[in-house]
Coordinates of C-alpha atoms in Angstrom, one line a residue:
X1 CA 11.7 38.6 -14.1
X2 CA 11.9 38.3 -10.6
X3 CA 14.6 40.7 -9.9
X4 CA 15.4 40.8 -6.0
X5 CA 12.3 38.9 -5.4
X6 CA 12.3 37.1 -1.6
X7 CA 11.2 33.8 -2.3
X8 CA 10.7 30.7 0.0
X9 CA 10.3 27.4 -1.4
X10 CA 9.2 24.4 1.0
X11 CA 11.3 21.2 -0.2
X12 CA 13.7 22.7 -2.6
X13 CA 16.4 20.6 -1.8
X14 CA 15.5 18.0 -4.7
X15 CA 13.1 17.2 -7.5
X16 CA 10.3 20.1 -8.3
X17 CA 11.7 22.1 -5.7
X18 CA 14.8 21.8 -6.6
X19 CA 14.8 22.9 -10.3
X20 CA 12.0 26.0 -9.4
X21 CA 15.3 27.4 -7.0
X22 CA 17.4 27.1 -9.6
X23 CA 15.1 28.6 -12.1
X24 CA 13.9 31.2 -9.1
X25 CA 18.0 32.1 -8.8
X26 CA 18.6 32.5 -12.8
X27 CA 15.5 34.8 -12.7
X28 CA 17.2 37.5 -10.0
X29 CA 15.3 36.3 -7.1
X30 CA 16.8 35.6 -3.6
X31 CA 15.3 32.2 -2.8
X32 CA 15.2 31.2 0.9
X33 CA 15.4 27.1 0.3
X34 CA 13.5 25.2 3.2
X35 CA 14.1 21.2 3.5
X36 CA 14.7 19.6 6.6
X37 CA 18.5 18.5 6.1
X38 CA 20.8 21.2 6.4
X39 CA 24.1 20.1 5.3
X40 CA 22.5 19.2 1.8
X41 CA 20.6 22.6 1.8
X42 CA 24.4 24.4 2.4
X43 CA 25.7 22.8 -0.5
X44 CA 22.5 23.6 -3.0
X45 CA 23.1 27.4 -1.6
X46 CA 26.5 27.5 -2.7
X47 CA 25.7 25.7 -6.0
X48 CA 23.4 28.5 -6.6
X49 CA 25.4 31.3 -5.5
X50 CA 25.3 34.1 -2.8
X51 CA 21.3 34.6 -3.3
X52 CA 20.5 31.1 -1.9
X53 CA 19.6 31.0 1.8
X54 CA 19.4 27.3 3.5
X55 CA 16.6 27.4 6.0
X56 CA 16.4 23.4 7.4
X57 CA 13.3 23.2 9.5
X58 CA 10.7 20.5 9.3
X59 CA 8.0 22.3 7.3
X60 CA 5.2 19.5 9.5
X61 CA 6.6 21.0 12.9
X62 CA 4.1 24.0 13.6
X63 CA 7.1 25.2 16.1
X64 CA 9.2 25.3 13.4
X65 CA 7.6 26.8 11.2
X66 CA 7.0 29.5 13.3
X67 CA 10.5 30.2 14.2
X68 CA 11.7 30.1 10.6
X69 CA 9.0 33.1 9.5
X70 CA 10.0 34.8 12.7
X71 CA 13.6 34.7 11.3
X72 CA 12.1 36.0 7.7
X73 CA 10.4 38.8 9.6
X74 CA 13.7 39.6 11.6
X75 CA 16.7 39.0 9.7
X76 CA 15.3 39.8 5.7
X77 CA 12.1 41.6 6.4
X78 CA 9.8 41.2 3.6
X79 CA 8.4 38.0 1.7
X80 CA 7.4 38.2 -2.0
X81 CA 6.6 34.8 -2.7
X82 CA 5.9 31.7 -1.6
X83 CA 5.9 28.5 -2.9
X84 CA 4.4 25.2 -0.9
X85 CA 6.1 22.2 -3.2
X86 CA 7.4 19.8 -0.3
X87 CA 4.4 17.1 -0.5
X88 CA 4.3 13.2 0.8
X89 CA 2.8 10.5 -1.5
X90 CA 1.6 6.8 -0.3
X91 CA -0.4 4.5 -2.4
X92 CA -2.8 2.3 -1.1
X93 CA -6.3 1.0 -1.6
X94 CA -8.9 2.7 0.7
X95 CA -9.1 -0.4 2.7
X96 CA -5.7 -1.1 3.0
X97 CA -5.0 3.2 4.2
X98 CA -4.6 3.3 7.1
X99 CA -5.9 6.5 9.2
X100 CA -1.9 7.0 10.6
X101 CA -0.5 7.2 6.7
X102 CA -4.0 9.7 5.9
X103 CA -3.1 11.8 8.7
X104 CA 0.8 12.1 7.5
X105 CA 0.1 13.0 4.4
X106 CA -2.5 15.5 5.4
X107 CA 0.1 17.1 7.8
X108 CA 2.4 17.4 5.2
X109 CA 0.1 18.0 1.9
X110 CA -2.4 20.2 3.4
X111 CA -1.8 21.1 6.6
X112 CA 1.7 22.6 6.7
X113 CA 0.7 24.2 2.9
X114 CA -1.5 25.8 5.1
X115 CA 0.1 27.2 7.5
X116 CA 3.0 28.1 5.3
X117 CA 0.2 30.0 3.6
X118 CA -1.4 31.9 6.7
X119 CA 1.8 33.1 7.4
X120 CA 2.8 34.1 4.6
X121 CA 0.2 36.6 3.6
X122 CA 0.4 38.1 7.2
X123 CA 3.6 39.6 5.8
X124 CA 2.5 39.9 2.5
X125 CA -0.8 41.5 3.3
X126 CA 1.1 44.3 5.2
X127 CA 3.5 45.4 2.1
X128 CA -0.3 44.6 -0.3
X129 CA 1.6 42.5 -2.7
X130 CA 3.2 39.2 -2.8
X131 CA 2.7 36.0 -4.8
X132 CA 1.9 31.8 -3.3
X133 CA 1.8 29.1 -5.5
X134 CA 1.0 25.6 -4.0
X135 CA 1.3 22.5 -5.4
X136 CA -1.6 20.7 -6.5
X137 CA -1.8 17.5 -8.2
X138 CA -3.7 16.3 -11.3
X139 CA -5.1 13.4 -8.5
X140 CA -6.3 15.5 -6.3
X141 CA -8.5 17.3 -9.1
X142 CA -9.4 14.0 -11.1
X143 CA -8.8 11.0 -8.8
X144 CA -6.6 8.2 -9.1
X145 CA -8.1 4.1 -8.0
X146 CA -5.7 3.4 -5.1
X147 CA -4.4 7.3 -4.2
X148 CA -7.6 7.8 -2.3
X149 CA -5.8 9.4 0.6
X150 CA -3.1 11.6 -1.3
X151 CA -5.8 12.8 -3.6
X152 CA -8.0 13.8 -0.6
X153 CA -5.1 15.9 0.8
X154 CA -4.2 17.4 -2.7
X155 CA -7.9 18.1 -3.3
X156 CA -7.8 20.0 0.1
X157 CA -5.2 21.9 -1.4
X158 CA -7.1 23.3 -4.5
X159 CA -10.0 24.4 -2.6
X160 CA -7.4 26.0 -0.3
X161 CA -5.5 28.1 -2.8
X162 CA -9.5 29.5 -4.2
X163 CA -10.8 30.1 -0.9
X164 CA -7.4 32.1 0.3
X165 CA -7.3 33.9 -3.5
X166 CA -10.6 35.3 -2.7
X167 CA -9.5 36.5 0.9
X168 CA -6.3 38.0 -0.4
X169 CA -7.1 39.6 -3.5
X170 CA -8.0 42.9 -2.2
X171 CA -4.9 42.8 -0.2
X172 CA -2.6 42.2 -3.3
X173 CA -1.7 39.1 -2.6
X174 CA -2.2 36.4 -5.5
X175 CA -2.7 32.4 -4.8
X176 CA -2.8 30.0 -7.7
X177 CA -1.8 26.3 -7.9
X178 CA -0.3 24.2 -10.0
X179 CA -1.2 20.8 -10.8
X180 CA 1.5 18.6 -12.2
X181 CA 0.6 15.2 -13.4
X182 CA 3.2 12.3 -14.7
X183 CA 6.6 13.8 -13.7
X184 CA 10.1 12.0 -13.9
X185 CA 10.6 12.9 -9.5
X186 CA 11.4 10.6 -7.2
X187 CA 7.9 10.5 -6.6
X188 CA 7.7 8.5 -9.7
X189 CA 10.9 6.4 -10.0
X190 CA 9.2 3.3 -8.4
X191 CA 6.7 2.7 -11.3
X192 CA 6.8 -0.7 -13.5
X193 CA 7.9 -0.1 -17.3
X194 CA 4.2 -1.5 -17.4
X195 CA 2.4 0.9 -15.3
X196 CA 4.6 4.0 -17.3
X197 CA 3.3 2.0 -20.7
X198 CA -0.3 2.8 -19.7
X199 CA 0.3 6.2 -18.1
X200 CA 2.1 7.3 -21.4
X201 CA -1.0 6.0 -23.4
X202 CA -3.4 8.6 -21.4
X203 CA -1.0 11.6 -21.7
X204 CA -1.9 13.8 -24.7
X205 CA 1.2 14.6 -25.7
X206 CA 2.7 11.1 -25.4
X207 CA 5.8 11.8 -22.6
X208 CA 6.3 12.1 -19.0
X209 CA 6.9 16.0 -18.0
X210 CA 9.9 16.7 -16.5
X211 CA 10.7 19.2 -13.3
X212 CA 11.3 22.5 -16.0
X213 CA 7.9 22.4 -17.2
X214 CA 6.9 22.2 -13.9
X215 CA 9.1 25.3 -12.9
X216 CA 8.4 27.6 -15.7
X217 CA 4.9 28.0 -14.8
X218 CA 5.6 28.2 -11.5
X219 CA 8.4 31.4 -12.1
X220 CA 6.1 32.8 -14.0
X221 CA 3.1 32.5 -11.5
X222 CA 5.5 34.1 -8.8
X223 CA 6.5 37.2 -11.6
X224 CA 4.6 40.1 -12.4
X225 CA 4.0 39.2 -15.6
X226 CA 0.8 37.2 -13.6
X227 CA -0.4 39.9 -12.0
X228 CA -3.7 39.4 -13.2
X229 CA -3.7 36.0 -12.1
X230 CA -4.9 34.5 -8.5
X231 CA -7.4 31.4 -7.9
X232 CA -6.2 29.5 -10.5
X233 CA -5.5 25.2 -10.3
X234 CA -3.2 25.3 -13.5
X235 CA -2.5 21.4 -14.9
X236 CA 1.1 20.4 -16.2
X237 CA 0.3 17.0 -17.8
X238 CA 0.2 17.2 -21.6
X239 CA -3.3 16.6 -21.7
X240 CA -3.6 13.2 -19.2
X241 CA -6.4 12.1 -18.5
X242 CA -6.9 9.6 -15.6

């Protein structure tokens, strides 16, 4: 489905990232995995076989990020798809945020997605055609009490992937986002049996998701098969509702 595909995905070295490589590899696709620690990122790649890349940059380093799509433009030469999944989550209530731990979350969250993103389609919009998928979250498109900064920086993100979609289209290049909602991630290891008890009693179909469900959509998003596709916030939470 995604048969020689180049792919770059921003914090593939665990969790959602992690499994979308995987799925990315099974699919035919050579995935360029990001992260910022490379010696874990050299054993993924060999897990995954000869069409894993490591790339270990800091995806919040503008410098960085630069040099790594320099090297894409250099050394592979194309860029089919894109997908921004590295993300940072602090809860807090509003008053007790404070503007350092809003500003980290919007440099990772928003404003390396974005930048990820404008680089991207400058290589994309020259071969008119690629895919970008970012990761959304179902807080920043519902709210969460106490996630008042994350969901600001994920909400960014949403209007982000429509605004982009719009500028892109007639370029061939496609932006949609996914939004998961209760996965079993790191993210979420922390939780109280409690606070999983009433989280599981708002979820539709009455279980956490796990990272596959997240990937599927995600492959399938970066594959052909969605070429009709782009602008779209797309949930993954079994019908939650917050």
């Amino acid at each position: 489905m995604l048969e020689q595909k180049v792919i770059l995905i921003t914090g593939a070295n665990r969790g959602i990232g992690l499994t979308i490589a995987q799925v990315c590899t099974r699919l035919g696709a050579i995935v360029l995995l990001a992260g910022r620690n490379d010696a874990q990122l050299e054993i993924i790649a060999e897990q995954l076989g000869e069409n894993a890349i490591p790339m270990a940059y800091d995806i919040a380093d503008e410098e960085q990020v630069k040099a790594a799509f320099g090297h894409i433009k250099q050394h592979i030469g194309r860029l089919d798809g894109l997908v921004n999944n590295a993300g940072a989550m602090q809860s807090a209530p509003v008053g007790m945020t404070r503007i350092a731990d809003l500003r980290a979350q919007l440099d990772v969250n928003t404003v390396a997605t974005f930048q990820h993103a404008q680089l991207a389609t400058r290589l994309m919009a020259k071969q008119q055609s690629g895919a970008i998928v970012n990761l959304c979250s179902i807080i920043g498109e519902q709210g969460s009490a106490g996630q008042a900064a994350y969901a600001t920086s994920k909400a960014a993100v949403s209007g982000m992937t429509k605004a982009m979609a719009k500028e892109f289209a007639p370029l061939g290049v496609r932006i949609n986002g996914v939004a998961p909602g209760f996965i079993d991630t790191d993210m979420t290891a922390d939780f109280t049996a409690g606070q999983r008890e009433e989280i599981l009693a708002n979820i539709g179909l009455g279980r956490m998701g796990n990272t596959q469900d997240v990937a599927d959509l995600v492959s399938f998003l970066l594959s052909d098969h969605a070429s009709y596709i782009t602008g779209q916030i797309i949930g993954v939470d079994g019908g939650m509702r917050l």
